[in-house]
Coordinates of C-alpha atoms and ligand atoms in Angstrom, one line a residue:
M1 CA -0.1 0.0 -0.4
P2 CA 1.9 3.7 -0.6
N3 CA 1.7 5.5 2.4
Y4 CA 2.8 8.8 1.4
L5 CA 0.6 12.2 1.4
T6 CA 2.7 15.5 1.0
L7 CA 0.6 18.6 2.9
T8 CA 3.0 21.9 3.7
F9 CA 4.5 22.3 7.2
E10 CA 7.9 22.7 9.2
H11 CA 7.3 20.6 12.4
F12 CA 9.8 17.2 12.7
M13 CA 9.1 14.9 15.3
P14 CA 8.0 11.3 14.5
T15 CA 4.5 10.9 16.5
Q16 CA 3.3 7.1 17.3
I17 CA -0.6 7.2 17.4
T18 CA -3.3 4.2 17.4
L19 CA -6.3 3.5 14.6
R20 CA -8.9 1.4 15.2
I21 CA -10.2 0.7 12.0
L22 CA -12.7 -1.4 10.1
P23 CA -11.5 -4.2 8.1
K24 CA -13.1 -3.0 5.1
N25 CA -11.4 0.3 5.8
F26 CA -7.3 -0.9 5.5
N27 CA -6.6 1.0 2.4
D28 CA -3.8 3.9 2.6
S29 CA -6.7 7.1 1.4
Y30 CA -8.9 6.3 4.8
I31 CA -5.8 5.7 6.8
K32 CA -4.5 9.3 5.4
T33 CA -7.8 10.8 6.5
A34 CA -7.7 9.2 9.7
I35 CA -4.5 10.1 10.6
A36 CA -5.1 14.1 9.6
K37 CA -8.0 14.2 12.2
Q38 CA -5.7 13.4 14.6
I39 CA -2.5 16.0 14.4
D40 CA -2.2 19.1 14.5
L41 CA -2.1 20.0 10.3
S42 CA -1.0 23.9 10.6
K43 CA 2.1 23.0 12.4
I44 CA 3.5 20.9 9.3
D45 CA 4.4 21.0 5.7
F46 CA 3.6 17.3 5.2
F47 CA 3.6 14.3 6.5
E48 CA 3.8 10.2 5.8
Y49 CA 3.2 7.5 7.9
S50 CA 4.6 3.6 8.4
I51 CA 2.7 1.0 9.7
L52 CA 4.3 -0.3 12.9
K53 CA 2.1 -2.8 14.5
K54 CA -1.5 -4.3 13.2
S55 CA -3.4 -6.9 14.8
T56 CA -7.7 -7.8 14.6
D57 CA -9.0 -7.2 18.0
A58 CA -12.2 -10.0 18.1
R59 CA -13.1 -9.5 21.3
Q60 CA -16.4 -7.0 20.1
L61 CA -17.9 -7.1 17.4
P62 CA -17.7 -5.2 15.0
I63 CA -14.4 -6.5 14.7
K64 CA -11.6 -3.8 14.0
Y65 CA -8.2 -3.3 13.0
Q66 CA -5.7 -2.0 15.8
L67 CA -3.0 0.1 13.8
S68 CA -0.1 1.7 15.7
I69 CA 1.1 4.2 13.3
L70 CA 4.3 6.2 13.2
V71 CA 3.8 9.5 11.8
H72 CA 6.5 11.1 9.9
T73 CA 6.2 15.2 9.8
N74 CA 7.9 16.9 7.2
E75 CA 10.5 14.0 6.7
S76 CA 10.3 11.6 3.7
I77 CA 9.7 7.9 4.9
S78 CA 12.6 6.6 2.4
S79 CA 15.0 7.7 5.1
Y80 CA 14.1 5.2 7.2
V81 CA 15.9 2.3 5.4
K82 CA 14.8 -0.9 6.3
N83 CA 17.7 -3.0 5.2
D84 CA 21.0 -1.5 4.7
K85 CA 22.8 -5.0 5.2
K86 CA 25.7 -5.1 2.5
Y87 CA 26.8 -8.2 1.5
A88 CA 30.6 -7.7 -0.6
K89 CA 32.9 -10.4 -2.1
V90 CA 34.2 -13.0 0.4
D91 CA 35.4 -16.0 -2.4
K92 CA 39.2 -15.4 -1.0
K93 CA 38.0 -15.0 2.8
K94 CA 38.6 -17.6 5.4
K95 CA 35.8 -20.6 5.0
V96 CA 33.5 -21.8 7.8
H97 CA 31.2 -24.9 6.7
I98 CA 27.8 -25.7 7.0
I99 CA 25.8 -28.2 7.3
G100 CA 22.3 -28.0 6.2
A101 CA 20.4 -25.6 3.8
G102 CA 17.7 -24.7 6.5
P103 CA 16.7 -21.3 7.7
A104 CA 19.3 -21.2 10.0
G105 CA 21.7 -22.7 7.0
L106 CA 20.9 -20.2 4.6
F107 CA 20.7 -16.9 7.6
A108 CA 24.3 -18.5 9.0
A109 CA 25.5 -18.2 5.4
L110 CA 24.3 -15.0 5.1
K111 CA 25.8 -13.5 8.3
V112 CA 28.9 -14.9 7.8
I113 CA 29.2 -13.4 4.2
E114 CA 28.0 -10.2 6.2
K115 CA 30.9 -10.4 8.6
G116 CA 33.9 -11.3 5.7
C117 CA 34.3 -14.8 5.5
K118 CA 32.9 -17.5 3.1
P119 CA 30.4 -19.7 3.7
I120 CA 30.5 -23.2 2.2
V121 CA 26.9 -24.6 2.7
Y122 CA 26.5 -28.1 2.1
E123 CA 22.9 -29.3 1.7
R124 CA 21.6 -33.5 0.9
G125 CA 18.2 -32.8 -1.2
R126 CA 17.8 -30.9 -4.7
N127 CA 17.4 -27.2 -5.4
V128 CA 14.0 -25.7 -4.9
K129 CA 12.4 -26.7 -8.8
D130 CA 13.7 -30.4 -8.7
R131 CA 12.0 -30.8 -5.3
R132 CA 9.1 -29.6 -6.2
R133 CA 9.2 -32.2 -9.0
D134 CA 10.0 -34.5 -5.8
L135 CA 6.9 -33.2 -4.0
A136 CA 4.3 -33.8 -6.4
Q137 CA 5.8 -37.7 -6.7
L138 CA 5.6 -37.8 -3.6
T139 CA 1.6 -36.6 -3.5
K140 CA 0.4 -38.1 -6.4
K141 CA 2.6 -41.6 -6.6
H142 CA 3.7 -42.1 -3.2
I143 CA 7.3 -42.3 -3.7
V144 CA 9.3 -40.7 -0.8
N145 CA 12.4 -39.4 -1.9
P146 CA 14.7 -40.0 0.7
E147 CA 17.1 -37.2 0.4
S148 CA 14.3 -34.5 -1.1
N149 CA 10.6 -34.1 0.3
Y150 CA 8.6 -31.5 2.5
C151 CA 11.9 -31.5 5.2
F152 CA 15.0 -31.6 2.8
G153 CA 16.2 -29.6 0.4
E154 CA 17.5 -25.9 -0.1
G155 CA 15.9 -24.0 2.0
G156 CA 15.1 -27.0 4.2
A157 CA 11.4 -27.6 6.0
G158 CA 11.1 -23.8 5.4
T159 CA 10.7 -23.8 1.8
Y160 CA 7.5 -25.2 1.2
S161 CA 6.6 -24.7 4.8
D162 CA 3.4 -22.5 6.3
G163 CA 6.2 -19.2 6.1
K164 CA 4.5 -18.0 9.7
L165 CA 6.9 -16.1 11.1
Y166 CA 6.0 -15.3 14.6
T167 CA 8.1 -16.8 17.4
R168 CA 8.0 -16.5 21.1
S169 CA 11.6 -15.6 21.1
K170 CA 12.4 -12.6 22.9
K171 CA 15.3 -11.0 20.9
R172 CA 13.4 -8.2 19.5
G173 CA 16.2 -6.9 17.5
S174 CA 17.2 -10.3 15.5
V175 CA 13.5 -11.1 14.9
T176 CA 13.1 -7.6 13.2
E177 CA 16.8 -8.6 11.1
I178 CA 15.3 -11.6 10.1
L179 CA 12.0 -10.0 8.6
N180 CA 13.8 -7.4 7.1
T181 CA 16.4 -10.0 5.1
F182 CA 13.1 -11.8 4.0
V183 CA 11.6 -8.5 2.7
A184 CA 14.9 -8.0 1.0
F185 CA 14.8 -11.0 -1.0
G186 CA 11.6 -10.4 -2.0
A187 CA 9.0 -10.8 0.6
D188 CA 5.7 -8.8 1.4
E189 CA 6.6 -5.6 3.9
N190 CA 3.6 -6.7 5.7
I191 CA 5.5 -8.8 7.5
L192 CA 7.3 -6.5 9.0
Y193 CA 3.7 -4.8 10.5
E194 CA 1.5 -8.0 11.2
A195 CA 1.2 -9.3 14.6
H196 CA 0.9 -12.5 13.2
P197 CA 3.4 -12.2 9.8
H198 CA 2.9 -15.5 7.5
I199 CA 4.4 -15.1 4.0
G200 CA 2.8 -18.2 2.5
T201 CA 4.2 -21.5 0.4
N202 CA 3.7 -19.9 -3.0
K203 CA 6.0 -17.1 -2.1
L204 CA 8.4 -19.4 0.1
P205 CA 10.5 -21.2 -2.6
S206 CA 11.5 -17.8 -4.6
I207 CA 12.7 -16.2 -1.6
I208 CA 14.9 -19.0 -0.2
S209 CA 16.3 -19.4 -3.8
A210 CA 16.8 -15.4 -3.9
I211 CA 19.0 -16.0 -0.7
T212 CA 21.1 -18.7 -2.5
N213 CA 22.0 -16.8 -5.3
K214 CA 22.9 -14.0 -3.4
I215 CA 25.0 -16.4 -1.0
I216 CA 27.1 -17.7 -4.6
E217 CA 27.0 -14.3 -6.2
C218 CA 29.2 -13.0 -3.2
G219 CA 31.9 -16.2 -3.7
G220 CA 29.8 -18.2 -1.1
E221 CA 29.0 -21.7 -2.5
V222 CA 25.9 -23.8 -1.9
L223 CA 26.4 -27.4 -2.5
F224 CA 23.1 -29.4 -3.1
N225 CA 23.1 -33.1 -3.6
S226 CA 26.1 -33.2 -0.9
K227 CA 25.3 -35.1 2.4
L228 CA 27.1 -35.4 5.6
K229 CA 28.0 -39.1 6.2
D230 CA 30.6 -38.6 8.9
I231 CA 32.9 -36.6 11.4
Y232 CA 36.3 -37.1 12.2
I233 CA 37.6 -35.4 15.2
K234 CA 41.2 -35.3 16.6
E235 CA 42.1 -34.3 20.0
N236 CA 38.6 -33.0 20.7
K237 CA 38.5 -30.8 17.7
I238 CA 37.0 -31.2 14.6
E239 CA 39.5 -32.0 12.1
A240 CA 36.9 -33.4 8.9
L241 CA 33.7 -34.3 7.2
L242 CA 33.2 -36.7 5.1
L243 CA 30.5 -35.6 2.1
N244 CA 29.4 -38.1 0.0
N245 CA 32.5 -39.8 -0.5
E246 CA 34.7 -37.7 -0.4
R247 CA 37.0 -36.6 3.0
V248 CA 36.7 -32.4 3.5
E249 CA 38.8 -30.6 6.5
V250 CA 37.7 -27.9 8.2
D251 CA 38.2 -25.7 11.0
N252 CA 34.6 -24.6 12.0
V253 CA 31.7 -26.4 11.3
I254 CA 27.9 -25.5 11.8
L255 CA 25.4 -28.6 11.7
A256 CA 22.1 -27.6 11.1
T257 CA 20.6 -30.4 9.8
G258 CA 17.1 -29.9 10.9
H259 CA 15.0 -32.2 13.3
S260 CA 14.4 -35.0 10.7
A261 CA 17.8 -35.9 10.1
R262 CA 17.7 -39.6 12.0
D263 CA 20.9 -40.8 10.8
V264 CA 22.8 -37.4 11.8
Y265 CA 21.9 -38.7 15.5
E266 CA 22.7 -42.2 15.1
M267 CA 26.0 -41.0 13.5
F268 CA 26.4 -39.2 16.8
Y269 CA 25.2 -41.7 18.8
A270 CA 27.3 -44.6 17.0
K271 CA 30.5 -42.4 17.9
G272 CA 29.7 -41.9 21.7
L273 CA 28.9 -38.4 21.1
A274 CA 27.4 -36.5 23.6
L275 CA 23.6 -36.1 23.3
D276 CA 20.6 -36.0 25.6
Y277 CA 16.7 -36.8 25.2
K278 CA 14.7 -33.6 24.7
Q279 CA 11.2 -33.3 25.5
F280 CA 8.6 -32.9 22.4
A281 CA 5.0 -33.4 21.8
V282 CA 3.0 -36.1 18.9
G283 CA -0.5 -36.0 18.3
V284 CA -2.9 -35.4 14.9
R285 CA -3.5 -33.0 12.1
I286 CA -7.0 -31.6 12.6
E287 CA -9.1 -30.2 9.6
H288 CA -12.4 -28.3 10.1
P289 CA -14.0 -26.4 7.3
Q290 CA -12.7 -22.6 7.0
T291 CA -15.8 -21.3 7.2
L292 CA -16.9 -22.7 10.8
I293 CA -13.6 -21.8 11.9
D294 CA -14.5 -18.0 10.7
K295 CA -18.0 -18.7 12.3
I296 CA -16.8 -19.3 16.0
Q297 CA -14.0 -17.0 15.9
Y298 CA -15.6 -14.0 14.3
R299 CA -19.4 -15.0 15.7
C300 CA -20.5 -14.0 12.4
E301 CA -22.4 -15.9 9.5
S302 CA -19.6 -14.9 7.4
R303 CA -16.8 -13.2 7.3
G304 CA -17.1 -11.1 4.5
E305 CA -14.3 -9.8 1.8
F306 CA -12.1 -8.2 4.1
L307 CA -11.6 -10.2 7.3
E308 CA -8.5 -12.4 6.9
P309 CA -9.8 -16.4 7.4
A310 CA -9.6 -17.1 11.2
A311 CA -7.1 -18.6 12.9
Y312 CA -7.1 -20.0 16.3
Q313 CA -4.8 -21.4 19.6
L314 CA -6.0 -23.6 22.0
V315 CA -4.6 -25.5 25.0
A316 CA -5.9 -27.5 27.7
Q317 CA -4.2 -29.2 31.0
V318 CA -6.3 -32.4 30.8
E319 CA -6.9 -35.0 33.5
G320 CA -4.8 -38.8 33.7
G321 CA -7.3 -40.7 34.7
K322 CA -5.6 -44.1 35.3
F323 CA -2.2 -42.3 33.5
K324 CA -2.7 -40.2 36.9
K325 CA -0.9 -37.5 35.5
K326 CA -2.4 -33.8 33.9
R327 CA -0.5 -33.2 30.6
G328 CA -1.0 -30.1 28.3
V329 CA -3.1 -30.6 24.9
Y330 CA -2.6 -27.9 22.7
S331 CA -2.9 -26.7 19.0
F332 CA 0.4 -25.9 17.0
C333 CA 1.1 -24.6 13.6
M334 CA -2.2 -23.6 12.7
C335 CA -3.0 -22.9 9.1
P336 CA -6.2 -20.9 8.0
G337 CA -7.2 -21.7 4.6
G338 CA -4.6 -24.3 4.0
I339 CA -3.6 -28.0 2.9
I340 CA -2.2 -31.1 5.1
A341 CA 0.9 -32.1 3.8
P342 CA 2.6 -35.5 3.6
C343 CA 6.0 -34.8 5.3
A344 CA 7.4 -38.2 5.0
T345 CA 11.2 -38.2 4.5
N346 CA 11.4 -42.3 4.3
Q347 CA 8.9 -44.6 2.5
E348 CA 7.8 -46.7 5.4
E349 CA 5.9 -44.1 7.3
V350 CA 3.5 -41.2 7.2
V351 CA 3.9 -38.0 9.0
T352 CA 1.6 -35.1 8.5
N353 CA 2.4 -31.1 8.6
G354 CA 0.2 -28.3 7.2
W355 CA 0.9 -25.1 4.7
S356 CA -1.4 -22.5 3.0
P357 CA -0.8 -20.2 0.0
S358 CA -0.1 -16.4 1.0
K359 CA -3.9 -15.7 0.2
R360 CA -5.4 -18.7 2.5
N361 CA -7.6 -19.2 0.3
N362 CA -8.3 -22.8 0.3
K363 CA -11.9 -24.4 2.3
Y364 CA -9.9 -25.9 4.8
A365 CA -8.6 -24.8 8.0
N366 CA -6.2 -27.3 9.6
S367 CA -4.0 -26.9 12.7
G368 CA -1.5 -29.8 14.8
I369 CA -3.2 -31.3 17.8
V370 CA 0.0 -32.4 20.0
V371 CA 0.4 -33.9 23.5
S372 CA 3.5 -33.6 25.5
I373 CA 5.3 -37.3 26.2
E374 CA 6.5 -38.2 29.3
D375 CA 9.6 -40.6 30.3
D376 CA 6.1 -43.0 30.8
D377 CA 5.7 -43.0 27.2
L378 CA 9.6 -44.3 26.3
R379 CA 9.5 -47.1 28.4
K380 CA 9.7 -49.7 25.5
F381 CA 12.3 -47.3 23.7
S382 CA 15.0 -46.8 27.2
K383 CA 17.3 -48.9 25.4
F384 CA 18.1 -46.6 22.8
G385 CA 19.1 -44.0 25.6
P386 CA 19.0 -40.5 24.1
L387 CA 17.6 -41.7 20.9
A388 CA 14.4 -43.3 22.7
G389 CA 12.2 -40.1 21.7
M390 CA 12.9 -40.6 18.4
K391 CA 12.8 -43.9 18.5
F392 CA 9.1 -43.9 19.7
Q393 CA 8.4 -41.3 16.9
A394 CA 9.3 -43.5 14.1
S395 CA 7.4 -46.0 15.7
L396 CA 4.4 -44.0 15.3
E397 CA 5.0 -43.0 11.9
R398 CA 5.4 -46.8 10.5
K399 CA 2.3 -47.6 12.4
A400 CA 0.5 -45.1 10.8
W401 CA 2.0 -46.0 7.2
E402 CA 1.1 -49.9 7.9
M403 CA -2.7 -48.9 9.1
A404 CA -3.4 -47.0 6.5
G405 CA -2.6 -49.5 3.9
K406 CA 1.7 -48.6 3.4
T407 CA 1.8 -46.1 1.0
Q408 CA 1.6 -42.5 1.8
V409 CA -2.2 -42.5 2.3
A410 CA -2.5 -41.2 5.5
P411 CA -5.1 -42.5 9.1
A412 CA -7.9 -40.7 9.2
Q413 CA -10.9 -40.7 11.5
R414 CA -14.1 -38.1 12.3
M415 CA -13.4 -36.4 15.2
I416 CA -16.0 -37.2 17.0
D417 CA -15.9 -41.0 16.4
F418 CA -12.2 -40.5 17.3
I419 CA -13.1 -39.2 21.1
E420 CA -16.0 -42.2 20.7
N421 CA -13.3 -44.6 20.2
R422 CA -15.2 -45.8 16.5
K423 CA -13.8 -46.1 13.1
S424 CA -15.9 -43.7 11.0
E425 CA -18.1 -44.7 8.3
T426 CA -17.2 -42.1 5.8
L427 CA -15.0 -39.4 5.9
P428 CA -15.3 -35.7 4.8
E429 CA -13.3 -34.0 1.7
N430 CA -10.7 -33.0 2.9
S431 CA -6.9 -31.5 1.8
Y432 CA -4.4 -33.8 2.4
M433 CA -3.7 -35.1 -1.2
A434 CA -1.8 -38.3 -1.2
G435 CA -5.8 -39.5 0.2
V436 CA -6.8 -40.7 3.7
K437 CA -8.1 -44.2 5.0
S438 CA -10.9 -44.7 7.8
V439 CA -9.1 -45.8 10.4
N440 CA -9.4 -46.0 14.1
L441 CA -6.7 -43.7 15.0
N442 CA -7.1 -44.4 19.3
E443 CA -5.1 -48.0 17.8
V444 CA -2.1 -45.9 16.2
F445 CA -1.4 -44.2 19.7
P446 CA -0.7 -45.7 23.3
E447 CA -3.2 -45.6 25.2
S448 CA -2.2 -42.8 27.1
I449 CA -1.4 -40.5 24.3
A450 CA -5.2 -41.8 22.8
H451 CA -6.5 -40.6 26.2
Y452 CA -4.8 -37.6 26.6
L453 CA -5.8 -36.4 22.5
R454 CA -9.7 -37.0 23.1
N455 CA -10.0 -35.7 26.2
G456 CA -7.7 -32.6 24.8
L457 CA -10.5 -32.2 22.4
L458 CA -13.2 -32.6 24.5
A459 CA -11.6 -29.5 26.5
F460 CA -11.4 -27.5 23.5
G461 CA -14.9 -28.1 22.3
K462 CA -16.2 -27.1 25.4
K463 CA -13.9 -23.4 25.2
K464 CA -15.2 -23.0 21.5
K465 CA -18.7 -24.0 20.7
G466 CA -18.6 -25.5 17.6
Y467 CA -15.3 -27.0 17.3
L468 CA -16.1 -30.2 18.4
T469 CA -17.7 -32.0 15.4
N470 CA -17.8 -34.9 13.0
E471 CA -17.6 -32.5 10.5
A472 CA -13.8 -32.3 11.1
I473 CA -10.8 -34.9 10.4
L474 CA -8.2 -35.8 12.5
V475 CA -5.5 -36.8 10.7
G476 CA -2.4 -39.2 11.1
V477 CA 0.4 -38.7 12.5
E478 CA 1.6 -35.3 13.8
T479 CA 5.3 -36.2 15.0
R480 CA 7.3 -33.6 14.0
S481 CA 6.4 -31.0 16.1
S482 CA 9.8 -30.3 17.3
A483 CA 13.3 -32.2 18.3
P484 CA 13.3 -35.3 20.1
V485 CA 16.8 -34.8 20.7
R486 CA 19.2 -32.4 21.8
I487 CA 23.0 -31.9 20.7
P488 CA 24.6 -30.6 23.8
R489 CA 26.9 -27.3 23.8
D490 CA 28.7 -24.8 25.4
K491 CA 26.2 -21.5 26.9
E492 CA 28.7 -19.0 26.0
T493 CA 30.7 -20.6 22.8
L494 CA 27.7 -22.8 21.1
E495 CA 30.2 -25.1 20.6
H496 CA 29.5 -29.3 21.7
I497 CA 30.5 -30.1 24.8
E498 CA 33.2 -32.4 23.6
V499 CA 34.0 -31.1 20.4
A500 CA 35.7 -27.4 19.9
G501 CA 35.1 -25.9 16.0
L502 CA 31.6 -27.9 15.5
Y503 CA 28.4 -25.8 16.4
P504 CA 25.2 -27.3 17.3
C505 CA 22.6 -25.7 15.9
A506 CA 19.1 -24.5 15.6
E507 CA 15.8 -26.9 15.4
G508 CA 17.8 -30.3 14.8
A509 CA 20.4 -29.4 17.8
G510 CA 17.3 -28.4 19.6
Y511 CA 17.7 -24.8 20.1
A512 CA 15.1 -23.9 17.9
G513 CA 11.5 -24.3 17.0
G514 CA 10.1 -22.4 13.6
I515 CA 11.8 -20.6 10.8
V516 CA 12.8 -17.3 12.6
S517 CA 14.4 -18.9 15.9
A518 CA 16.1 -21.6 13.1
A519 CA 17.4 -18.1 11.5
I520 CA 18.5 -16.4 15.0
D521 CA 20.2 -19.4 16.5
G522 CA 21.7 -19.8 12.7
M523 CA 23.5 -15.9 12.4
R524 CA 24.3 -16.4 16.3
C525 CA 26.5 -19.6 15.6
A526 CA 28.0 -17.9 12.4
E527 CA 29.0 -14.8 14.7
K528 CA 30.7 -16.8 17.6
I529 CA 32.5 -18.5 15.0
V530 CA 34.0 -15.1 13.3
E531 CA 34.5 -14.0 16.9
K532 CA 36.8 -16.8 17.8
M533 CA 38.2 -16.7 13.9
A534 CA 39.6 -13.3 14.5
I535 CA 41.1 -13.4 17.8
T536 CA 43.1 -16.9 16.9
Ligands
FAD601 C1 5.0 -28.2 6.1 C2 5.6 -27.8 7.1 C3 5.4 -26.3 7.5 C4 5.8 -25.8 8.1 N1 4.9 -24.4 8.8 C5 6.1 -23.3 9.6 C6 5.2 -21.9 9.9 O1 4.5 -21.8 9.5 N2 6.1 -21.5 10.6 C7 7.8 -21.7 11.5 O2 8.0 -21.2 11.7 N3 7.7 -22.8 10.9 C8 7.2 -24.3 9.7 N4 7.7 -25.3 10.3 C9 8.9 -25.7 10.4 C10 9.9 -24.6 9.8 O3 10.3 -25.2 8.7 C11 11.5 -25.5 10.6 O4 11.0 -25.4 12.1 C12 12.9 -24.8 10.3 O5 12.9 -24.8 8.9 C13 13.5 -25.4 10.9 O6 14.8 -24.9 10.5 P1 16.3 -25.1 10.5 O7 17.5 -24.7 9.9 O8 16.9 -26.1 12.1 O9 15.9 -27.0 10.0 P2 15.7 -27.2 8.7 O10 14.6 -26.4 7.9 O11 15.1 -28.8 8.8 O12 17.0 -27.6 7.7 C14 17.7 -29.0 7.8 C15 18.5 -28.7 6.2 O13 19.7 -29.6 6.6 C16 19.5 -30.8 5.4 N5 20.5 -32.0 6.2 C17 19.9 -33.1 7.0 N6 21.1 -33.6 7.3 C18 21.8 -33.5 6.4 C19 23.1 -34.0 6.1 N7 23.5 -35.0 6.7 N8 23.8 -33.5 5.0 C20 23.7 -32.5 4.6 N9 22.5 -31.5 4.7 C21 21.9 -32.4 5.6 C22 18.3 -30.9 5.5 O14 18.1 -31.4 3.6 C23 17.2 -29.5 5.3 O15 17.8 -28.5 4.1 C24 6.9 -26.1 8.7 C25 7.6 -27.0 8.8 C26 6.7 -27.8 7.6 C27 7.6 -28.9 7.0

């Protein structure tokens, strides 16, 4: 939206004001008129404005947008540069090796360039374009390429993700830096002010390619089909990497391989390197008609043409009954107007997640509904030590695959049928393109997990009238909400506690969850390495 207005004045200080407007009035001319009513026009030559924050206030009807606006008087907004990063040529500079081209790896590479060093990124998967073909194969022919799928390839799990960019990270400066960088590489500027910024799956691939191209243009390297198979350690320091079948000597390595790189965890375990179990959650993806969620959230028959498709966030503490302990059940990665995606990384498993296009204009609203995992759930897997959670995750994914017919067809059930523990006779239309098969999902999960999920859904039904309905479908299994393993690192240096020069990074190492926090952690690791290299 253009955001300028020329009047004639002499005053200078930017002033912050708040506007509450109807969604239909969210346009430049209305906003300028509303601002003009709030400031003393007699004292200025002209003003321009920028939106600092936009949120939807649906607590009372009519629903309004709340805008926090910075009004610049007698000063052009173009002087407020949003992204002033300079990426110079680094081809002849000191090298930093990065494993994984997800948000963490790519933002680490940009930071390495900014700091005057040369990043070399190794990625097991394929580039964005080739990867799209692998996703089509997965959906239509049920062939899972274990190196190129929704989780692996250029941009990592972030590329074909939903692209919601909100985070619980308290590092506001770093969050702003990430958002500005996304805008510099092609994201819409509205992510800078939306309370819940969202890019959308259709727009992410070109943004990711633009980042990769910039890294290469500056003399960095991004090597696809390059898989880390082993690491060599000498005297407690990283010495070399085995990439495909080639040994590469290294000094400093950022390991940003994401939470689905189970072979990396296995490799660490086999070498006897320190690993910790990390708490995580599992459950199902739930999908309702979007019109129903709009009705519930906006308390109206139809949301009309101006309001965005409604989202929700739900959490309940559920009594354990015979399982004694209370546990948290919560919604996760909610995608209004979205699609349920097949996110397996191996042939013999079924895994769900969700995404939506930038317009969020699909007919359905999906969300992960997950319950936190406790030690009791992992007894059968305790012989795997720190990998117990990962093995448990894998066992659920395999069971889902077996019960739904050993393809990428996913096991599914209507919501009330799941709560009443009976297989659905029919399934509603839904967005999961690889197909669904009616099974009793209670049988996919251990009894305790099914208990908490059923009661969590019942609690959500009490909180949101209309949410509990047999029109909603549950599709299993949602198991990769976060890493089930932590690769421990020194709090100060960020190096692995036993291996100098090795930097376990972001989601796969258990230090991030989501695009923004992974990118922040990538940048942090890059900064630590460059600082260290400057000293030594
Ligand atoms: C469908 C979907 C929707 C999502 N929606 C959102 C959302 O809306 N908002 C949000 O914040 N998050 C979302 N996420 C999660 C988000 O994508 C991840 O949190 C984020 O990508 C983690 O970043 P990362 O860089 O730590 O790891 P990843 O993105 O997992 O990247 C790791 C990379 O390492 C590579 N790799 C792994 N092993 C090796 C190896 N041995 N050698 C070389 N390379 C290797 C992988 O191929 C991968 O490219 C979604 C994920 C999915 C799948």
